[in-house]
Coordinates of C-alpha atoms in Angstrom, one line a residue:
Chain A
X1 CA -184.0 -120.5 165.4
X2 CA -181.0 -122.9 164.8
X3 CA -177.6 -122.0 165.4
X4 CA -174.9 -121.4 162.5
X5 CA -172.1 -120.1 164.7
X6 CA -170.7 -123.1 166.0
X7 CA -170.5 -125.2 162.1
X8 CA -171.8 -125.2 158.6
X9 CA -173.8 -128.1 158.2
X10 CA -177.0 -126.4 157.0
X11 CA -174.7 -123.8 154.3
X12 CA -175.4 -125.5 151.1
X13 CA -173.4 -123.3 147.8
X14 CA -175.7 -122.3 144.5
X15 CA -173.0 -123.4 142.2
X16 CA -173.3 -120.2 140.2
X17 CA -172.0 -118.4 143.4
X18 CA -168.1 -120.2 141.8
X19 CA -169.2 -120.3 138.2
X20 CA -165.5 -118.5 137.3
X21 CA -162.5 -118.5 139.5
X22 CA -160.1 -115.8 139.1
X23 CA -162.3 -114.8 136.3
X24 CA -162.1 -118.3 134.8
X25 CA -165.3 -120.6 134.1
X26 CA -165.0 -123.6 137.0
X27 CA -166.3 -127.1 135.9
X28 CA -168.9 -128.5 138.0
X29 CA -166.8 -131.7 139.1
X30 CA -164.3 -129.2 140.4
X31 CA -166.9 -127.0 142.2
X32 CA -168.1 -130.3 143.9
X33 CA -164.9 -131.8 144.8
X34 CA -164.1 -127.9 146.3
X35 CA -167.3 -128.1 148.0
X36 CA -167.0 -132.0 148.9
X37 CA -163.3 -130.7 150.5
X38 CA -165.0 -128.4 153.4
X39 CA -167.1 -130.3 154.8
X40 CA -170.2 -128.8 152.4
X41 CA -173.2 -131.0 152.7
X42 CA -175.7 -129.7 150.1
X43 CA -174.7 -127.7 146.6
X44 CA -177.7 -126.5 144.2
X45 CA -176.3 -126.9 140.6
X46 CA -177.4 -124.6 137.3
X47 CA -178.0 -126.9 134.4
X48 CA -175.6 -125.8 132.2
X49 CA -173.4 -126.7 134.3
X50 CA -174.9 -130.0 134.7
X51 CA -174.7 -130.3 130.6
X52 CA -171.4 -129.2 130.6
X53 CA -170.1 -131.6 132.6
X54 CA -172.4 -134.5 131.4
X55 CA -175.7 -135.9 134.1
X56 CA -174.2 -138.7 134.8
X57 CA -171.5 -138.1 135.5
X58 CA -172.5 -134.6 138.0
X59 CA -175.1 -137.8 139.8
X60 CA -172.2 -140.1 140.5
X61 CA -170.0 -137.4 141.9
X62 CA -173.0 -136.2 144.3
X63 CA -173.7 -139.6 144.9
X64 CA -170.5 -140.8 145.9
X65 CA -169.7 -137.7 148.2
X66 CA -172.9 -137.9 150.1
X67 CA -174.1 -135.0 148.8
X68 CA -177.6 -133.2 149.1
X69 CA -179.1 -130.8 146.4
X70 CA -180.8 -128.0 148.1
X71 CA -182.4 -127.4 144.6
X72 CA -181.8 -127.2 141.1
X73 CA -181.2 -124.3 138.7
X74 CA -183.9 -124.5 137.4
X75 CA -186.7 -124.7 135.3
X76 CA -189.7 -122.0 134.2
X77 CA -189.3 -119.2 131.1
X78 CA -193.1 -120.0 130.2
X79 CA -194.2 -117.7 128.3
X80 CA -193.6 -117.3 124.5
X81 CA -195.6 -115.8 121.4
X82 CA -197.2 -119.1 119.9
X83 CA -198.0 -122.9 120.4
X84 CA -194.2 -123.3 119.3
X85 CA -192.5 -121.7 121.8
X86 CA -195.4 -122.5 124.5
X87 CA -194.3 -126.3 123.6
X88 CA -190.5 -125.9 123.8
X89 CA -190.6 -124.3 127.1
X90 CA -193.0 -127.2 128.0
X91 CA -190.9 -130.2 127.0
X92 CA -187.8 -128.4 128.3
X93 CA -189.4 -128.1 131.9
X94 CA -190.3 -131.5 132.0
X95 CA -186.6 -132.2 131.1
X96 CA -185.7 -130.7 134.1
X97 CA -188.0 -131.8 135.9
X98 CA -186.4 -135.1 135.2
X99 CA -183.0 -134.0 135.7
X100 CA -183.6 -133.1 139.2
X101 CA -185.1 -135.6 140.2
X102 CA -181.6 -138.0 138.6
X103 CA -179.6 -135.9 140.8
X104 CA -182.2 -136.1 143.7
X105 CA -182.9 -132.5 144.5
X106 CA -185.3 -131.4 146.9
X107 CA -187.0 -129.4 144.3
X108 CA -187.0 -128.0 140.9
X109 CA -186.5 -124.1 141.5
X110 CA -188.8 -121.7 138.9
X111 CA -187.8 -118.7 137.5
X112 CA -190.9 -118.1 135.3
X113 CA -189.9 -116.0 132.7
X114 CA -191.4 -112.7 131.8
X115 CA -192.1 -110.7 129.0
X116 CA -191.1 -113.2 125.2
X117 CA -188.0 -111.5 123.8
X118 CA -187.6 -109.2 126.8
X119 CA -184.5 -111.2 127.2
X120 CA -182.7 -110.6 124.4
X121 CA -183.8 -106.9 124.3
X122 CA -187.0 -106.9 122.3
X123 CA -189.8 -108.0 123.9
X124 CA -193.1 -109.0 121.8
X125 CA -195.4 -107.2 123.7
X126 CA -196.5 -105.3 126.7
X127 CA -199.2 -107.5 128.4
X128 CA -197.3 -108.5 131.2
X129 CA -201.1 -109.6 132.4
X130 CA -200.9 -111.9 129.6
X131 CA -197.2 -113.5 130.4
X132 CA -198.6 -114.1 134.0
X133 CA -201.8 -116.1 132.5
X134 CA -199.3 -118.2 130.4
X135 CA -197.1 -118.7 133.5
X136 CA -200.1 -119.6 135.6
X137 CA -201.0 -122.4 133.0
X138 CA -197.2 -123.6 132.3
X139 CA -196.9 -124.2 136.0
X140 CA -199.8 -126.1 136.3
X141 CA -199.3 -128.2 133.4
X142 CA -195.7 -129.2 135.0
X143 CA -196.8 -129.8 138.1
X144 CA -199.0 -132.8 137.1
X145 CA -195.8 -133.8 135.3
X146 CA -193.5 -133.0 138.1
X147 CA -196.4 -134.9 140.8
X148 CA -195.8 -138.2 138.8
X149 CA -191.9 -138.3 139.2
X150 CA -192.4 -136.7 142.6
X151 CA -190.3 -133.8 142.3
X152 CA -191.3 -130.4 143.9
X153 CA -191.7 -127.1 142.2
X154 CA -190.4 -124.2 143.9
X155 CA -191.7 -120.9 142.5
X156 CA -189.1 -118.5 143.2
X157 CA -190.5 -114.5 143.3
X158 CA -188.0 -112.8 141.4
X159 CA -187.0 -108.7 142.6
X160 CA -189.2 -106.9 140.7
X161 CA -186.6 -105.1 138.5
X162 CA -186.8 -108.6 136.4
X163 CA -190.4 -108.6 136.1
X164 CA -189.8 -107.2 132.1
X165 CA -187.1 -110.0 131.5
X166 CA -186.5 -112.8 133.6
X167 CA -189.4 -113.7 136.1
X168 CA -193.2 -111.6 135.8
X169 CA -194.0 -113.4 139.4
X170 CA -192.3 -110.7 141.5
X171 CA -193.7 -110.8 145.2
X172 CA -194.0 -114.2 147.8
X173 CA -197.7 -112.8 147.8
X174 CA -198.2 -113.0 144.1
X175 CA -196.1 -116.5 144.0
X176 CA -198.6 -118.0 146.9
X177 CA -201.6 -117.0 145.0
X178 CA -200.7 -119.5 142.3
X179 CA -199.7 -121.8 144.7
X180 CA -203.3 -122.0 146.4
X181 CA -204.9 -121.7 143.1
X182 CA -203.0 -125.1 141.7
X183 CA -202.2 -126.7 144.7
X184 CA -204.9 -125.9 147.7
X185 CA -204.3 -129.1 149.1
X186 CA -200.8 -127.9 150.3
X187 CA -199.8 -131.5 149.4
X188 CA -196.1 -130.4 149.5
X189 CA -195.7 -130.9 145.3
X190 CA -195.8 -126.7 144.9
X191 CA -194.0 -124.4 146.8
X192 CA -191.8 -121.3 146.6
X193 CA -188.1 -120.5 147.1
X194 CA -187.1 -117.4 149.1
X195 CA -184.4 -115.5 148.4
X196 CA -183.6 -112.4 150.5
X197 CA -182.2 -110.8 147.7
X198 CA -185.2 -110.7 145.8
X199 CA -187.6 -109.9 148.9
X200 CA -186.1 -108.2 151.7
X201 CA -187.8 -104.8 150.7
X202 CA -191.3 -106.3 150.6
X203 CA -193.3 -104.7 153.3
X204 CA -195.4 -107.8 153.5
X205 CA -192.4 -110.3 154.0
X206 CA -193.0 -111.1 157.2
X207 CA -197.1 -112.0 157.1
X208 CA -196.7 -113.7 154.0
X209 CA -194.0 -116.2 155.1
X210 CA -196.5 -116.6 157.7
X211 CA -199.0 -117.2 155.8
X212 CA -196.8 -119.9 153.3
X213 CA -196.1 -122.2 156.7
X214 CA -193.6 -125.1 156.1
X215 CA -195.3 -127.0 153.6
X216 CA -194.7 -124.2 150.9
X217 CA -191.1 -122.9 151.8
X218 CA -188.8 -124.9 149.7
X219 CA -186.1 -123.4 149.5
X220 CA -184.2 -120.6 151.3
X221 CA -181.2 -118.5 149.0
X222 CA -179.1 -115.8 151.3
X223 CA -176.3 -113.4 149.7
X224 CA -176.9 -109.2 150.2
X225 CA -178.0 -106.0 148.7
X226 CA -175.3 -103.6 148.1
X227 CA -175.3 -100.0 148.1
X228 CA -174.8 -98.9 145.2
X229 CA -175.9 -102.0 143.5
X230 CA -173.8 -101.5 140.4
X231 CA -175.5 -104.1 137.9
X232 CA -178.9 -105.3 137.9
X233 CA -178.0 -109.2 137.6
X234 CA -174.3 -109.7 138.3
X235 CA -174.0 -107.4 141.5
X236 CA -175.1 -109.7 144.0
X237 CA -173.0 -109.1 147.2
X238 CA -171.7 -111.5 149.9
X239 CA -174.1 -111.6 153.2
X240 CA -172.8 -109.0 155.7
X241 CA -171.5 -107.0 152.9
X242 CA -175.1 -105.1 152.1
X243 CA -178.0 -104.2 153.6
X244 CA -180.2 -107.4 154.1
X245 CA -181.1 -108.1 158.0
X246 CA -180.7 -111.8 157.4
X247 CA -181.1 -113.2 160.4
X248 CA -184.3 -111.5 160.8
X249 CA -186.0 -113.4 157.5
X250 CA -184.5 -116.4 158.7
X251 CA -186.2 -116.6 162.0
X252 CA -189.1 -115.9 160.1
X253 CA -189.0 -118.3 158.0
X254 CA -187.9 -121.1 160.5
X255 CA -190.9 -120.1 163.0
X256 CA -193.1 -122.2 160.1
X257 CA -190.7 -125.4 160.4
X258 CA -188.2 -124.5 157.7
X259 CA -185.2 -126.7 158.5
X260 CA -183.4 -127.0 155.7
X261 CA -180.6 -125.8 154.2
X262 CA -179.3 -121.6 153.6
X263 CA -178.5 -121.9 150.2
X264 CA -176.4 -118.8 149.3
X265 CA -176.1 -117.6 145.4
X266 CA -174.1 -114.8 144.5
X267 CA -173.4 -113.4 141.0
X268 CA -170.9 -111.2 140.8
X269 CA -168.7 -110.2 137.7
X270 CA -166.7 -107.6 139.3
X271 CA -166.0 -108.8 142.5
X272 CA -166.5 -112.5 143.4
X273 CA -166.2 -114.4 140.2
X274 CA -163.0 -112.4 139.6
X275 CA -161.8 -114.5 142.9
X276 CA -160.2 -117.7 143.5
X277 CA -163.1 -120.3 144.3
X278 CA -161.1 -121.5 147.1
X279 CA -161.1 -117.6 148.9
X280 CA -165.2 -117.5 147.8
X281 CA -166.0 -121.1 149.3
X282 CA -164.1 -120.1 152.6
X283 CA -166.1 -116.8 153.0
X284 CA -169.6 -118.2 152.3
X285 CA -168.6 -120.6 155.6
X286 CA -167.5 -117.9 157.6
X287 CA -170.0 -115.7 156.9
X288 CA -173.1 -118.6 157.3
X289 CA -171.1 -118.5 160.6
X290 CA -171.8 -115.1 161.7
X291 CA -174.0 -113.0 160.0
X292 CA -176.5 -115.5 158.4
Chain B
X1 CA -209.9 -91.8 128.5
X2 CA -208.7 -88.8 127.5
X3 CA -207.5 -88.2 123.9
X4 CA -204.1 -87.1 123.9
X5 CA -203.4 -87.5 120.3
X6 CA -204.2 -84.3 118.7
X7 CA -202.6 -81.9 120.9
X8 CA -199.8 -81.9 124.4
X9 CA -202.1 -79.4 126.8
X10 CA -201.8 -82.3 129.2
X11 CA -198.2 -82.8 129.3
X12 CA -195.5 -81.5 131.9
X13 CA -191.9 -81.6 131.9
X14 CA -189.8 -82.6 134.8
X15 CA -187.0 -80.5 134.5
X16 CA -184.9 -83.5 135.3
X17 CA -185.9 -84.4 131.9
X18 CA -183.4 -82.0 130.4
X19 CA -181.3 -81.1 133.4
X20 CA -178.3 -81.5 131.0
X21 CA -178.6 -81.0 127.0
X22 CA -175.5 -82.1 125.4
X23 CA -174.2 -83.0 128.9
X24 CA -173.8 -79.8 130.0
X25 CA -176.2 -78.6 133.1
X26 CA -179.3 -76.6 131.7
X27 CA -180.0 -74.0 133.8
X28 CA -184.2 -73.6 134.7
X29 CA -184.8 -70.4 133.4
X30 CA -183.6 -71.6 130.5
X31 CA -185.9 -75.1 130.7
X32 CA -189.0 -72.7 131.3
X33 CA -188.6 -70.5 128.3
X34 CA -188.1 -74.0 126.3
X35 CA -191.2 -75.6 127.3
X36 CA -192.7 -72.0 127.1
X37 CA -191.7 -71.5 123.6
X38 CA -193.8 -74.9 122.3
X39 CA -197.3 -74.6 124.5
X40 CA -196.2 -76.8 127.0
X41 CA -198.5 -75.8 130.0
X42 CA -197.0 -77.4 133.3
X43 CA -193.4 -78.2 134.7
X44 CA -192.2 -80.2 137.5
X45 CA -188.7 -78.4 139.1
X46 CA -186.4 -80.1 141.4
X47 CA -185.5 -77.7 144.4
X48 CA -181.5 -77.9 143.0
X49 CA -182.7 -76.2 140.3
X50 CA -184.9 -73.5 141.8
X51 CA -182.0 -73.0 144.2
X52 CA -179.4 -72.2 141.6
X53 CA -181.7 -70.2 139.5
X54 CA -183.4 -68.3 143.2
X55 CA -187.1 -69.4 144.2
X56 CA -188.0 -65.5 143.4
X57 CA -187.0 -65.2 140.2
X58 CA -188.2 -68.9 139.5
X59 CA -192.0 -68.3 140.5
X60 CA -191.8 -64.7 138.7
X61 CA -191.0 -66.8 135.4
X62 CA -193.6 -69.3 135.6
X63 CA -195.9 -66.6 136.4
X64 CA -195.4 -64.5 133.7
X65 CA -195.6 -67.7 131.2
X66 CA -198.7 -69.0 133.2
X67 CA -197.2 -72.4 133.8
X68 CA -198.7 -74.9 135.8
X69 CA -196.3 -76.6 138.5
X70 CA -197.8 -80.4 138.4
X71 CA -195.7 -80.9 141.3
X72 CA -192.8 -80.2 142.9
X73 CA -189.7 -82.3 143.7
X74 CA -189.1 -83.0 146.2
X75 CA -189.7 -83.3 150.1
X76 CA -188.4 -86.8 152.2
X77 CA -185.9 -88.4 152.8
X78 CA -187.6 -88.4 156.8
X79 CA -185.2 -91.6 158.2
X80 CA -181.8 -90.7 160.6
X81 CA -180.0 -91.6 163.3
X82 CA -180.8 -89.4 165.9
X83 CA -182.9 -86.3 166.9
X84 CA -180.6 -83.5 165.3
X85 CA -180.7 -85.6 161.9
X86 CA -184.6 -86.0 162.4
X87 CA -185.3 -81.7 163.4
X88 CA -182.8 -81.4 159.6
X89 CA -185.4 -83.2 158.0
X90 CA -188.5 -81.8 159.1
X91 CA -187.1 -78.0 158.9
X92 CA -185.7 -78.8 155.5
X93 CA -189.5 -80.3 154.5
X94 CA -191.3 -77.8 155.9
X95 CA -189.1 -75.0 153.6
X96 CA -189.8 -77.5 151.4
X97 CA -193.6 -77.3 151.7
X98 CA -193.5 -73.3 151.4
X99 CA -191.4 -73.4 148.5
X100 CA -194.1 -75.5 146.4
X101 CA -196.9 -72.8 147.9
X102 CA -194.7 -70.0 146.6
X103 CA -194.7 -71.6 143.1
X104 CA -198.3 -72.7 143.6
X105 CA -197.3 -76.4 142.6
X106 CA -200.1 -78.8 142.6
X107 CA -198.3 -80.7 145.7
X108 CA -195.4 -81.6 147.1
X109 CA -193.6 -85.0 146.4
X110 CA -192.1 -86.9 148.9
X111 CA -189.4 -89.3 148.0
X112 CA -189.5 -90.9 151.8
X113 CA -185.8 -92.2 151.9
X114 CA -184.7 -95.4 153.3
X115 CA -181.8 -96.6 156.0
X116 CA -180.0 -93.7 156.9
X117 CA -176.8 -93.5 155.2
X118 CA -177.3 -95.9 152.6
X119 CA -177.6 -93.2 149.5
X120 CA -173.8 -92.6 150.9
X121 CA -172.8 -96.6 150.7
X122 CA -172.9 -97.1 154.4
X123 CA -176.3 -97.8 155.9
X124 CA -176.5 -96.8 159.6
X125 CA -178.8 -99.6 160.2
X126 CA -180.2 -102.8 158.7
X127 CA -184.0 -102.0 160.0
X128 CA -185.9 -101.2 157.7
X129 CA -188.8 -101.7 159.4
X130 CA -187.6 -98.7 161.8
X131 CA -187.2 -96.8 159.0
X132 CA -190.3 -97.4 157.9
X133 CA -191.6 -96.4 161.3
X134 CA -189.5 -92.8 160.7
X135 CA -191.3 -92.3 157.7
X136 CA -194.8 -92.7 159.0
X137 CA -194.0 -90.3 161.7
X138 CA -192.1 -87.3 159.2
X139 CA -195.2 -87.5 157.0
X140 CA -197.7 -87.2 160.1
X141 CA -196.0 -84.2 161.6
X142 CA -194.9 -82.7 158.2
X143 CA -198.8 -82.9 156.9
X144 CA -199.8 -81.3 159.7
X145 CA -198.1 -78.5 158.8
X146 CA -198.6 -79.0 155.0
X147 CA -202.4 -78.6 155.9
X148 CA -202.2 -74.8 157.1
X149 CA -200.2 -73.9 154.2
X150 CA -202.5 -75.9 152.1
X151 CA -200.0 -77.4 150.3
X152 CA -200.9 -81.1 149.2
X153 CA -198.3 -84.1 150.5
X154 CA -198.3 -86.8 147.8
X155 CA -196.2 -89.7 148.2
X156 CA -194.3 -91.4 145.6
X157 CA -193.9 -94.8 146.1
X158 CA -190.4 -95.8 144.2
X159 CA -189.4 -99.1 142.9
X160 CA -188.3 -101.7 145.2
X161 CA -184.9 -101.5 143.8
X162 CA -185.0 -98.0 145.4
X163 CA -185.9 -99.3 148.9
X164 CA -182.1 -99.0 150.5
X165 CA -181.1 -95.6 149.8
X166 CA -184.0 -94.1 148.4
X167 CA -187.5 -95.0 149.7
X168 CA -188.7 -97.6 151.7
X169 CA -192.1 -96.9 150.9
X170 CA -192.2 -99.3 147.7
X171 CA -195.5 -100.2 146.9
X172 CA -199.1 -98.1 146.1
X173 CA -200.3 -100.5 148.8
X174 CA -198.0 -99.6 151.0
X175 CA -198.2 -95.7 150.2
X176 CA -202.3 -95.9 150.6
X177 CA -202.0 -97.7 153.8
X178 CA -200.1 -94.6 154.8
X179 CA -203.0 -92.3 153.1
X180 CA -205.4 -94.1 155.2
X181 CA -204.0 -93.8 158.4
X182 CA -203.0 -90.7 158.6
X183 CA -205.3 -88.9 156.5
X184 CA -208.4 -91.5 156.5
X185 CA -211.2 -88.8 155.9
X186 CA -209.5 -88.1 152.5
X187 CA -209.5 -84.9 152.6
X188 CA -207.1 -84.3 149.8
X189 CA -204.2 -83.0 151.8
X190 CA -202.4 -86.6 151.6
X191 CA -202.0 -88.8 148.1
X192 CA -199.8 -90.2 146.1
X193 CA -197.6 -89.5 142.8
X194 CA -197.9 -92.5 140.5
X195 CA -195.1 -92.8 138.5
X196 CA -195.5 -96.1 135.7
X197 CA -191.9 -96.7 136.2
X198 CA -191.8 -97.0 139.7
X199 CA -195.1 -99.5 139.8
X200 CA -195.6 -101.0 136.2
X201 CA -194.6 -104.6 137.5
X202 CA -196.6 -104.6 140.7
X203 CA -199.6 -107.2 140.0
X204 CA -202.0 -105.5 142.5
X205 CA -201.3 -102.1 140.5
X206 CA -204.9 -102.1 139.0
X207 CA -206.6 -103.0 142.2
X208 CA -204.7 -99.9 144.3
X209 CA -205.6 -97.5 141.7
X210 CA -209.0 -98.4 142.3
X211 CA -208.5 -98.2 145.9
X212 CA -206.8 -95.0 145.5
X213 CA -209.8 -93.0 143.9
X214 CA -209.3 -89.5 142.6
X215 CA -209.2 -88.1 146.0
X216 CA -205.5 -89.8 146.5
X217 CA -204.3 -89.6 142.8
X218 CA -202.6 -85.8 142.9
X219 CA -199.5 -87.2 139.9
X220 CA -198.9 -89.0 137.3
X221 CA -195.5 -89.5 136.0
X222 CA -194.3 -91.7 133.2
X223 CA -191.2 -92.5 131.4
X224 CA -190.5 -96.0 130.2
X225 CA -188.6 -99.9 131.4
X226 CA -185.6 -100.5 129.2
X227 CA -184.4 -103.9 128.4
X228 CA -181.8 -103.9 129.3
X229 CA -181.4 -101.7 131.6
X230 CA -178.2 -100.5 132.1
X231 CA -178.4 -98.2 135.7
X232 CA -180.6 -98.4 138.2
X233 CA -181.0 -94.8 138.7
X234 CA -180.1 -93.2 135.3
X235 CA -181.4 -94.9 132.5
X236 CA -185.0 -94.4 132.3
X237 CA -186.6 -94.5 128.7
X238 CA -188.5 -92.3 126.5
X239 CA -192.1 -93.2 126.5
X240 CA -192.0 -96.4 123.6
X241 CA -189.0 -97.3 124.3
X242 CA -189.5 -99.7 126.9
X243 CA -192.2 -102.5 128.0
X244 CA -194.3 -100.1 130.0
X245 CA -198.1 -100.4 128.5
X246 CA -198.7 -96.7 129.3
X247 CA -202.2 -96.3 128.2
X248 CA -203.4 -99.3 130.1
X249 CA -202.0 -97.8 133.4
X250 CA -203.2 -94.1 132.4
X251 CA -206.7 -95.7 131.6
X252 CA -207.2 -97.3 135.3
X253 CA -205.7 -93.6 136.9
X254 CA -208.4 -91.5 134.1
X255 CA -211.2 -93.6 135.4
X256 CA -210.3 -92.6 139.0
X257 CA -211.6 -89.5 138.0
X258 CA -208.0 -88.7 137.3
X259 CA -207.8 -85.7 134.9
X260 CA -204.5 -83.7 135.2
X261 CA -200.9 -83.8 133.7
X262 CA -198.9 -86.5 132.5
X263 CA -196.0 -85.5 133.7
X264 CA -192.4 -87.0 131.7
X265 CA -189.6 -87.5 134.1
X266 CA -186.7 -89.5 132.0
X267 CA -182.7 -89.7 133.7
X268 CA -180.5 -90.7 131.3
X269 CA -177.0 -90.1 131.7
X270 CA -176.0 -92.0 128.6
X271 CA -178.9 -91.2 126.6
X272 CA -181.3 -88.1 126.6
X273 CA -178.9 -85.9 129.1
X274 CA -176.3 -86.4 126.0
X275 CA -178.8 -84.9 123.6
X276 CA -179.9 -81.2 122.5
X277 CA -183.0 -80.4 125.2
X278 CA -184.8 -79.1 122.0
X279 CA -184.6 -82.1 121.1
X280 CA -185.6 -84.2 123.9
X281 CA -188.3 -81.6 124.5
X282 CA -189.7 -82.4 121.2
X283 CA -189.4 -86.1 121.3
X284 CA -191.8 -85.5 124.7
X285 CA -194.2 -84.1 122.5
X286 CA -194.4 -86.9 120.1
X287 CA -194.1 -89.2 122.3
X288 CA -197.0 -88.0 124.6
X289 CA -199.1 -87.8 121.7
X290 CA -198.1 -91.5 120.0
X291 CA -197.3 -93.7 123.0
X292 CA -199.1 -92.2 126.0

């Protein structure tokens, strides 16, 4: 297992992790230069942000400080209630899907989407059976898409307390399943992203990162679970703040040849984002120092 | 599957359901003559409750209104730190045990707890696997004595946003593996409570009911997912008012051989607490007949 303690050089920042600063929404060109400022190698930008801030101009800014995109935020949201909305999602993905690969990302990260209107507070229907099935063929219909531009696809198992809402794929066991059903080959084009948050409580953590091996860990997220978690999506807490044995999951995860980056991603409206960036950016190195 | 449309004789009320009626604590005797009053047959009661009210005068009322105890709530909360915190727990589970026999419950539910310390904000530990480890060994010893009182042990396995503070046993899987170690003969004296909120998302939910089998099913609890929802703990939904597809889950239980209460357990400290308990009572009713 590598060691953090001495320098940061594998700490790559989710850029939702400094969305606000002292409350205040931060522009992706100053999250980079911030980043770009301590020595950060690697950033994994959301694509509003990206919009905001205009593609070309967010790839000449990560070009020109040398830096890498652990992943991008992100694709997925399949399902929907007719050919319509099946179709939006579709040629919305493959805009992503071009996206990343503009800013070079290592891979397009998938949050899948869950129950149509769930969202928004009303969802269409109950058949979360049915939103899987849809998500099934969505991924697969990207990844032939993603395979010709050669970008990745990183499945990322969402905690299941978003399985009505955000993401019905909800354990690293039920995200490898559609990996070896659409990609058996392990030919490196479909894969998962981890993130502790999301699976620390699985009792099967452990043999199923095992049983991913390199080839189909992507992506590795860190941040904690706090007790009492206070919100369901904006509670996220700062590693060695919660409960999460992070080290643990990351020797795991490196005994299969992961060697890339820890990518942390916090959301947090009543602690963090109320923060200056500056204070935020300076704990996520220290704490990849020591506790991740 | 059963028909539960024309009448509610297979309904039960946990009294959490209407701890509070217009926010103000409902005391049990007062619950029991409630559900007494419109044919409801079986209860669930939380030992708080059977404490303030006194165990004697608590099993004299449900004897004299023939009620049914579905089950009774609730033994655990096994992990600590050292011995003394260990010898709490198992004297507290065993008084636990002989409570349910006095009431003649249908079996005793064990919310397992998780790191010690962490319903309190400050976990003791960040191995959960140890705690995991505690639990196994609580149940063994506790069924042992469970048997000779014959008093059944079912385990509830909660929600993984539960696993921290509440129970670290998360997933059916993961309860039945339990089941089938220590109790592999199924003899009936080990199962587990199935509560729809608890396991709705979890795509291997069909397939561990099945693997269950009647002999492990002793509960069946429902409620209902809000989107949003606004408190992990305290904002379950009336059945219908969620994403939950009841029936489907009730269906794969019934054709266990499953053929006992449906058992409402709803905490809602913005919602249903805030209400009459006639009311909510009533809305049960409905609801068990329309939704479940």
């Amino acid at each position: 297992m590598r060691d953090f303690s001495q320098d940061h050089r594998w700490l790559s920042i989710n850029t939702a992790t400094v969305r606000k600063s002292r409350g205040v929404e931060l522009p992706l060109p100053e999250i980079i230069e911030a980043c770009a400022r301590r020595g950060i190698r690697a950033i994994s930008p959301w694509r509003d942000q990206v919009a905001a801030a205009g593609l070309a101009r967010v790839s000449q800014l990560v070009r020109s400080h040398g830096l890498e995109l652990s992943g991008y935020c992100r694709g997925g949201m399949f399902p929907a209630v007719d050919t319509a909305g099946l179709q939006a999602a579709r040629d919305d993905n493959r805009r992503a899907v071009d996206e990343a690969a503009e800013l070079g990302a290592k891979c397009l990260v998938l949050v899948v989407g869950g129950l149509p209107g769930a969202l928004q507070g009303k969802a269409a229907h109950k058949d979360i059976a049915h939103a899987r099935a849809q998500v099934r063929d969505g991924i697969a219909e990207l990844l032939e898409y993603a395979k010709n531009v050669g970008m990745p696809l990183a499945i990322e198992p969402l905690h299941p307390m978003y399985a009505a809402d955000r993401a019905c794929i909800n354990t690293l066991e039920q995200a490898l399943d559609v990996c070896e059903e659409l990609d058996p080959a392990r030919s490196g084009a479909l894969g998962v992203a981890l993130d502790v948050y999301h699976v620390w409580w699985d009792p099967k953590l452990q043999q199923q990162i095992a049983r991913a091996g390199g080839e189909r860990l992507l992506a590795f997220h860190v941040c904690d679970w706090l007790t009492p978690t206070a919100d369901l999506l904006n509670d996220r807490g700062m590693m060695g703040d919660g409960v999460i044995d992070i080290p643990r999951i990351r020797g795991w995860v490196e005994a299969q040849g992961f060697a890339g980056y820890s990518e942390v991603e916090i959301f947090s409206t009543a602690n963090w984002w109320q923060r200056p960036h500056d204070e935020v950016l300076d704990t996520c190195i220290a704490r990849h120092r020591t506790v991740v």
